[in-house]
Amino acid sequence: MTNVVPLDQDHHVHSTFSDDAVSTVAENVAAARERGLRTLCLADHVRHDSVWVPDFVSAVDALRPVPGLDVLAGVEVKILDRTGRLDLPEGIDGTDVVLIADHQFPGDLGPVHPRAMRDAIATGLVTPGEVIDCLIDATAGALMTAMQLEQRPQLAHLFSVVPKMGLDETSIPDRAVCQLARQARAAGAWLEVNEKWACPSSRTVRAFAEAGVGLVASTDSHDCRDIGAYSWVRRIADGAAPGGPTRPDPRDGAALGGRTPPDPPDDALHGAVP
């Protein structure tokens, strides 16, 4: 299935418009051309009060068209709560893609730090099943919200918040994955296979592919040196291929659906980092 996840693309690349990235828009485009990519999606973190999107769009537009390279402008936005509200500013005109991200746990009353959710699960305040049900509802709701926008939705590092809460993708029932895949197909969304967070799992990628959802590869690069360099994405795509493993290998972090990352900082609620 690697050919179903084309590797001559990078659909999630940050620039200095994000406060945690080091490469400019122009440096990212130059690196993508040097590596022979055919598609590059420049995407930076936004929240409701971000005012720099017009400047970002102007910076991208100043470089387009790029011979042999399709350059897209995107914004990455976190899911706020179970209803699927997105932390979007009012003006995102000129962008092509909205990347929907689970930077925090989207709870009933708003985003919750994953460490707090991990503690709540450990003490029995909530069950893993309740947490997963809420996450699925929030992601499906975010897709419905995104359907009202002019930009194409893209599920960015889907389920990356799961290992941050001390769970893994085996906690997510097949029916829930398939439900979300159908919603993504209805929304015309892409599913991103993310190198940085090694997610989603091969099982999830296979379910989305079978539902007819477009698959895209991304590095989630914050430095142009990382653009288009794939290792985990190859493994996930190969595992999702027909004849690939039907059950995750517990030794394989990608099969489980992501690396177990360190906790994000407490100020990550604004979406500066996943």
JSON list of C-alpha atoms in Angstrom, two decimals, residues 66-205:
[
{"chain": "A", "resi": 66, "resn": "VAL", "atom": "CA", "xyz": [6.81, 26.37, -8.41]},
{"chain": "A", "resi": 67, "resn": "PRO", "atom": "CA", "xyz": [7.89, 24.28, -11.42]},
{"chain": "A", "resi": 68, "resn": "GLY", "atom": "CA", "xyz": [7.26, 20.60, -10.74]},
{"chain": "A", "resi": 69, "resn": "LEU", "atom": "CA", "xyz": [5.97, 21.22, -7.22]},
{"chain": "A", "resi": 70, "resn": "ASP", "atom": "CA", "xyz": [2.37, 21.78, -6.13]},
{"chain": "A", "resi": 71, "resn": "VAL", "atom": "CA", "xyz": [2.58, 24.09, -3.10]},
{"chain": "A", "resi": 72, "resn": "LEU", "atom": "CA", "xyz": [-0.45, 24.21, -0.79]},
{"chain": "A", "resi": 73, "resn": "ALA", "atom": "CA", "xyz": [-1.12, 26.63, 2.05]},
{"chain": "A", "resi": 74, "resn": "GLY", "atom": "CA", "xyz": [-2.64, 25.14, 5.18]},
{"chain": "A", "resi": 75, "resn": "VAL", "atom": "CA", "xyz": [-3.41, 25.91, 8.79]},
{"chain": "A", "resi": 76, "resn": "GLU", "atom": "CA", "xyz": [-3.26, 23.41, 11.63]},
{"chain": "A", "resi": 77, "resn": "VAL", "atom": "CA", "xyz": [-6.01, 23.77, 14.19]},
{"chain": "A", "resi": 78, "resn": "LYS", "atom": "CA", "xyz": [-6.82, 21.86, 17.35]},
{"chain": "A", "resi": 79, "resn": "ILE", "atom": "CA", "xyz": [-10.15, 20.27, 18.24]},
{"chain": "A", "resi": 80, "resn": "LEU", "atom": "CA", "xyz": [-11.58, 22.07, 21.26]},
{"chain": "A", "resi": 81, "resn": "ASP", "atom": "CA", "xyz": [-14.33, 19.85, 22.62]},
{"chain": "A", "resi": 82, "resn": "ARG", "atom": "CA", "xyz": [-16.59, 16.87, 22.11]},
{"chain": "A", "resi": 83, "resn": "THR", "atom": "CA", "xyz": [-18.83, 18.77, 19.68]},
{"chain": "A", "resi": 84, "resn": "GLY", "atom": "CA", "xyz": [-15.91, 19.23, 17.29]},
{"chain": "A", "resi": 85, "resn": "ARG", "atom": "CA", "xyz": [-15.43, 22.99, 17.63]},
{"chain": "A", "resi": 86, "resn": "LEU", "atom": "CA", "xyz": [-12.19, 24.12, 16.01]},
{"chain": "A", "resi": 87, "resn": "ASP", "atom": "CA", "xyz": [-9.81, 26.76, 17.34]},
{"chain": "A", "resi": 88, "resn": "LEU", "atom": "CA", "xyz": [-9.88, 28.71, 14.07]},
{"chain": "A", "resi": 89, "resn": "PRO", "atom": "CA", "xyz": [-9.44, 32.43, 13.51]},
{"chain": "A", "resi": 90, "resn": "GLU", "atom": "CA", "xyz": [-12.04, 34.20, 11.41]},
{"chain": "A", "resi": 91, "resn": "GLY", "atom": "CA", "xyz": [-9.86, 34.91, 8.39]},
{"chain": "A", "resi": 92, "resn": "ILE", "atom": "CA", "xyz": [-8.24, 31.94, 6.67]},
{"chain": "A", "resi": 93, "resn": "ASP", "atom": "CA", "xyz": [-9.04, 33.07, 3.12]},
{"chain": "A", "resi": 94, "resn": "GLY", "atom": "CA", "xyz": [-6.48, 31.94, 0.59]},
{"chain": "A", "resi": 95, "resn": "THR", "atom": "CA", "xyz": [-5.56, 28.73, 2.39]},
{"chain": "A", "resi": 96, "resn": "ASP", "atom": "CA", "xyz": [-6.14, 25.37, 0.72]},
{"chain": "A", "resi": 97, "resn": "VAL", "atom": "CA", "xyz": [-6.20, 22.89, 3.62]},
{"chain": "A", "resi": 98, "resn": "VAL", "atom": "CA", "xyz": [-7.32, 22.83, 7.26]},
{"chain": "A", "resi": 99, "resn": "LEU", "atom": "CA", "xyz": [-5.36, 20.28, 9.28]},
{"chain": "A", "resi": 100, "resn": "ILE", "atom": "CA", "xyz": [-7.48, 18.97, 12.16]},
{"chain": "A", "resi": 101, "resn": "ALA", "atom": "CA", "xyz": [-5.34, 17.96, 15.15]},
{"chain": "A", "resi": 102, "resn": "ASP", "atom": "CA", "xyz": [-5.88, 16.33, 18.54]},
{"chain": "A", "resi": 103, "resn": "HIS", "atom": "CA", "xyz": [-3.28, 18.43, 20.35]},
{"chain": "A", "resi": 104, "resn": "GLN", "atom": "CA", "xyz": [-5.16, 18.04, 23.62]},
{"chain": "A", "resi": 105, "resn": "PHE", "atom": "CA", "xyz": [-7.99, 15.77, 24.73]},
{"chain": "A", "resi": 106, "resn": "PRO", "atom": "CA", "xyz": [-11.21, 17.39, 23.45]},
{"chain": "A", "resi": 107, "resn": "GLY", "atom": "CA", "xyz": [-13.41, 17.05, 26.51]},
{"chain": "A", "resi": 108, "resn": "ASP", "atom": "CA", "xyz": [-17.03, 17.92, 27.10]},
{"chain": "A", "resi": 109, "resn": "LEU", "atom": "CA", "xyz": [-16.12, 21.36, 28.46]},
{"chain": "A", "resi": 110, "resn": "GLY", "atom": "CA", "xyz": [-13.02, 22.04, 26.37]},
{"chain": "A", "resi": 111, "resn": "PRO", "atom": "CA", "xyz": [-9.45, 20.87, 25.85]},
{"chain": "A", "resi": 112, "resn": "VAL", "atom": "CA", "xyz": [-7.80, 18.90, 28.67]},
{"chain": "A", "resi": 113, "resn": "HIS", "atom": "CA", "xyz": [-4.08, 18.27, 29.04]},
{"chain": "A", "resi": 114, "resn": "PRO", "atom": "CA", "xyz": [-3.29, 14.60, 28.25]},
{"chain": "A", "resi": 115, "resn": "ARG", "atom": "CA", "xyz": [-1.46, 14.20, 31.55]},
{"chain": "A", "resi": 116, "resn": "ALA", "atom": "CA", "xyz": [-4.65, 15.12, 33.39]},
{"chain": "A", "resi": 117, "resn": "MET", "atom": "CA", "xyz": [-6.58, 12.56, 31.37]},
{"chain": "A", "resi": 118, "resn": "ARG", "atom": "CA", "xyz": [-3.94, 9.92, 32.06]},
{"chain": "A", "resi": 119, "resn": "ASP", "atom": "CA", "xyz": [-4.32, 10.60, 35.78]},
{"chain": "A", "resi": 120, "resn": "ALA", "atom": "CA", "xyz": [-8.11, 10.49, 35.52]},
{"chain": "A", "resi": 121, "resn": "ILE", "atom": "CA", "xyz": [-7.94, 7.10, 33.82]},
{"chain": "A", "resi": 122, "resn": "ALA", "atom": "CA", "xyz": [-5.45, 5.77, 36.38]},
{"chain": "A", "resi": 123, "resn": "THR", "atom": "CA", "xyz": [-7.63, 6.82, 39.33]},
{"chain": "A", "resi": 124, "resn": "GLY", "atom": "CA", "xyz": [-10.83, 5.47, 37.77]},
{"chain": "A", "resi": 125, "resn": "LEU", "atom": "CA", "xyz": [-12.55, 8.82, 37.31]},
{"chain": "A", "resi": 126, "resn": "VAL", "atom": "CA", "xyz": [-13.12, 7.85, 33.68]},
{"chain": "A", "resi": 127, "resn": "THR", "atom": "CA", "xyz": [-12.75, 4.60, 31.80]},
{"chain": "A", "resi": 128, "resn": "PRO", "atom": "CA", "xyz": [-10.63, 4.12, 28.67]},
{"chain": "A", "resi": 129, "resn": "GLY", "atom": "CA", "xyz": [-13.84, 3.39, 26.77]},
{"chain": "A", "resi": 130, "resn": "GLU", "atom": "CA", "xyz": [-15.41, 6.69, 27.80]},
{"chain": "A", "resi": 131, "resn": "VAL", "atom": "CA", "xyz": [-12.28, 8.56, 26.77]},
{"chain": "A", "resi": 132, "resn": "ILE", "atom": "CA", "xyz": [-12.14, 6.87, 23.36]},
{"chain": "A", "resi": 133, "resn": "ASP", "atom": "CA", "xyz": [-15.87, 7.45, 22.73]},
{"chain": "A", "resi": 134, "resn": "CYS", "atom": "CA", "xyz": [-15.41, 11.17, 23.45]},
{"chain": "A", "resi": 135, "resn": "LEU", "atom": "CA", "xyz": [-12.37, 11.38, 21.18]},
{"chain": "A", "resi": 136, "resn": "ILE", "atom": "CA", "xyz": [-14.23, 9.69, 18.30]},
{"chain": "A", "resi": 137, "resn": "ASP", "atom": "CA", "xyz": [-17.25, 11.99, 18.77]},
{"chain": "A", "resi": 138, "resn": "ALA", "atom": "CA", "xyz": [-15.00, 15.06, 18.80]},
{"chain": "A", "resi": 139, "resn": "THR", "atom": "CA", "xyz": [-13.09, 14.05, 15.68]},
{"chain": "A", "resi": 140, "resn": "ALA", "atom": "CA", "xyz": [-16.27, 13.22, 13.79]},
{"chain": "A", "resi": 141, "resn": "GLY", "atom": "CA", "xyz": [-17.76, 16.55, 14.89]},
{"chain": "A", "resi": 142, "resn": "ALA", "atom": "CA", "xyz": [-14.62, 18.38, 13.74]},
{"chain": "A", "resi": 143, "resn": "LEU", "atom": "CA", "xyz": [-14.98, 16.82, 10.31]},
{"chain": "A", "resi": 144, "resn": "MET", "atom": "CA", "xyz": [-18.59, 18.00, 10.16]},
{"chain": "A", "resi": 145, "resn": "THR", "atom": "CA", "xyz": [-17.47, 21.49, 11.19]},
{"chain": "A", "resi": 146, "resn": "ALA", "atom": "CA", "xyz": [-14.79, 21.47, 8.51]},
{"chain": "A", "resi": 147, "resn": "MET", "atom": "CA", "xyz": [-17.36, 20.55, 5.86]},
{"chain": "A", "resi": 148, "resn": "GLN", "atom": "CA", "xyz": [-18.71, 24.10, 6.20]},
{"chain": "A", "resi": 149, "resn": "LEU", "atom": "CA", "xyz": [-15.33, 25.57, 5.19]},
{"chain": "A", "resi": 150, "resn": "GLU", "atom": "CA", "xyz": [-13.99, 26.14, 1.70]},
{"chain": "A", "resi": 151, "resn": "GLN", "atom": "CA", "xyz": [-10.72, 24.41, 2.54]},
{"chain": "A", "resi": 152, "resn": "ARG", "atom": "CA", "xyz": [-10.14, 20.66, 2.28]},
{"chain": "A", "resi": 153, "resn": "PRO", "atom": "CA", "xyz": [-10.02, 18.95, 5.71]},
{"chain": "A", "resi": 154, "resn": "GLN", "atom": "CA", "xyz": [-7.00, 16.83, 6.61]},
{"chain": "A", "resi": 155, "resn": "LEU", "atom": "CA", "xyz": [-6.81, 14.67, 9.73]},
{"chain": "A", "resi": 156, "resn": "ALA", "atom": "CA", "xyz": [-3.37, 15.50, 11.10]},
{"chain": "A", "resi": 157, "resn": "HIS", "atom": "CA", "xyz": [-1.55, 12.88, 13.23]},
{"chain": "A", "resi": 158, "resn": "LEU", "atom": "CA", "xyz": [-4.86, 11.16, 13.99]},
{"chain": "A", "resi": 159, "resn": "PHE", "atom": "CA", "xyz": [-4.92, 9.55, 17.46]},
{"chain": "A", "resi": 160, "resn": "SER", "atom": "CA", "xyz": [-1.56, 11.07, 18.48]},
{"chain": "A", "resi": 161, "resn": "VAL", "atom": "CA", "xyz": [-3.16, 12.07, 21.78]},
{"chain": "A", "resi": 162, "resn": "VAL", "atom": "CA", "xyz": [-3.96, 8.43, 22.62]},
{"chain": "A", "resi": 163, "resn": "PRO", "atom": "CA", "xyz": [-0.48, 7.31, 23.79]},
{"chain": "A", "resi": 164, "resn": "LYS", "atom": "CA", "xyz": [-0.06, 10.62, 25.60]},
{"chain": "A", "resi": 165, "resn": "MET", "atom": "CA", "xyz": [-2.96, 9.50, 27.83]},
{"chain": "A", "resi": 166, "resn": "GLY", "atom": "CA", "xyz": [-1.36, 6.12, 28.52]},
{"chain": "A", "resi": 167, "resn": "LEU", "atom": "CA", "xyz": [-3.50, 4.23, 25.99]},
{"chain": "A", "resi": 168, "resn": "ASP", "atom": "CA", "xyz": [-2.82, 2.89, 22.50]},
{"chain": "A", "resi": 169, "resn": "GLU", "atom": "CA", "xyz": [-4.81, 2.41, 19.33]},
{"chain": "A", "resi": 170, "resn": "THR", "atom": "CA", "xyz": [-5.81, -1.12, 20.26]},
{"chain": "A", "resi": 171, "resn": "SER", "atom": "CA", "xyz": [-8.17, 0.62, 22.71]},
{"chain": "A", "resi": 172, "resn": "ILE", "atom": "CA", "xyz": [-10.19, 1.95, 19.78]},
{"chain": "A", "resi": 173, "resn": "PRO", "atom": "CA", "xyz": [-12.83, -0.52, 18.53]},
{"chain": "A", "resi": 174, "resn": "ASP", "atom": "CA", "xyz": [-12.93, -1.41, 14.84]},
{"chain": "A", "resi": 175, "resn": "ARG", "atom": "CA", "xyz": [-16.47, -0.05, 14.59]},
{"chain": "A", "resi": 176, "resn": "ALA", "atom": "CA", "xyz": [-15.31, 3.35, 15.83]},
{"chain": "A", "resi": 177, "resn": "VAL", "atom": "CA", "xyz": [-12.44, 3.47, 13.34]},
{"chain": "A", "resi": 178, "resn": "CYS", "atom": "CA", "xyz": [-14.78, 2.52, 10.49]},
{"chain": "A", "resi": 179, "resn": "GLN", "atom": "CA", "xyz": [-17.36, 5.10, 11.61]},
{"chain": "A", "resi": 180, "resn": "LEU", "atom": "CA", "xyz": [-14.72, 7.80, 11.54]},
{"chain": "A", "resi": 181, "resn": "ALA", "atom": "CA", "xyz": [-13.46, 6.64, 8.15]},
{"chain": "A", "resi": 182, "resn": "ARG", "atom": "CA", "xyz": [-16.96, 6.95, 6.70]},
{"chain": "A", "resi": 183, "resn": "GLN", "atom": "CA", "xyz": [-17.28, 10.46, 8.15]},
{"chain": "A", "resi": 184, "resn": "ALA", "atom": "CA", "xyz": [-13.93, 11.44, 6.65]},
{"chain": "A", "resi": 185, "resn": "ARG", "atom": "CA", "xyz": [-15.00, 10.13, 3.26]},
{"chain": "A", "resi": 186, "resn": "ALA", "atom": "CA", "xyz": [-18.24, 12.13, 3.45]},
{"chain": "A", "resi": 187, "resn": "ALA", "atom": "CA", "xyz": [-16.27, 15.27, 4.36]},
{"chain": "A", "resi": 188, "resn": "GLY", "atom": "CA", "xyz": [-13.85, 14.79, 1.46]},
{"chain": "A", "resi": 189, "resn": "ALA", "atom": "CA", "xyz": [-11.00, 14.71, 3.98]},
{"chain": "A", "resi": 190, "resn": "TRP", "atom": "CA", "xyz": [-7.50, 13.38, 3.60]},
{"chain": "A", "resi": 191, "resn": "LEU", "atom": "CA", "xyz": [-5.98, 11.10, 6.22]},
{"chain": "A", "resi": 192, "resn": "GLU", "atom": "CA", "xyz": [-2.39, 12.00, 7.02]},
{"chain": "A", "resi": 193, "resn": "VAL", "atom": "CA", "xyz": [0.14, 9.27, 7.85]},
{"chain": "A", "resi": 194, "resn": "ASN", "atom": "CA", "xyz": [2.48, 11.13, 10.16]},
{"chain": "A", "resi": 195, "resn": "GLU", "atom": "CA", "xyz": [6.21, 10.44, 10.48]},
{"chain": "A", "resi": 196, "resn": "LYS", "atom": "CA", "xyz": [6.88, 12.49, 13.61]},
{"chain": "A", "resi": 197, "resn": "TRP", "atom": "CA", "xyz": [4.25, 10.78, 15.74]},
{"chain": "A", "resi": 198, "resn": "ALA", "atom": "CA", "xyz": [4.22, 7.42, 13.88]},
{"chain": "A", "resi": 199, "resn": "CYS", "atom": "CA", "xyz": [0.46, 7.41, 13.59]},
{"chain": "A", "resi": 200, "resn": "PRO", "atom": "CA", "xyz": [-2.21, 6.41, 12.84]},
{"chain": "A", "resi": 201, "resn": "SER", "atom": "CA", "xyz": [-1.74, 2.65, 12.96]},
{"chain": "A", "resi": 202, "resn": "SER", "atom": "CA", "xyz": [-1.69, 0.34, 9.96]},
{"chain": "A", "resi": 203, "resn": "ARG", "atom": "CA", "xyz": [-5.13, -0.94, 10.97]},
{"chain": "A", "resi": 204, "resn": "THR", "atom": "CA", "xyz": [-6.56, 2.58, 10.88]},
{"chain": "A", "resi": 205, "resn": "VAL", "atom": "CA", "xyz": [-4.87, 3.42, 7.59]}
]
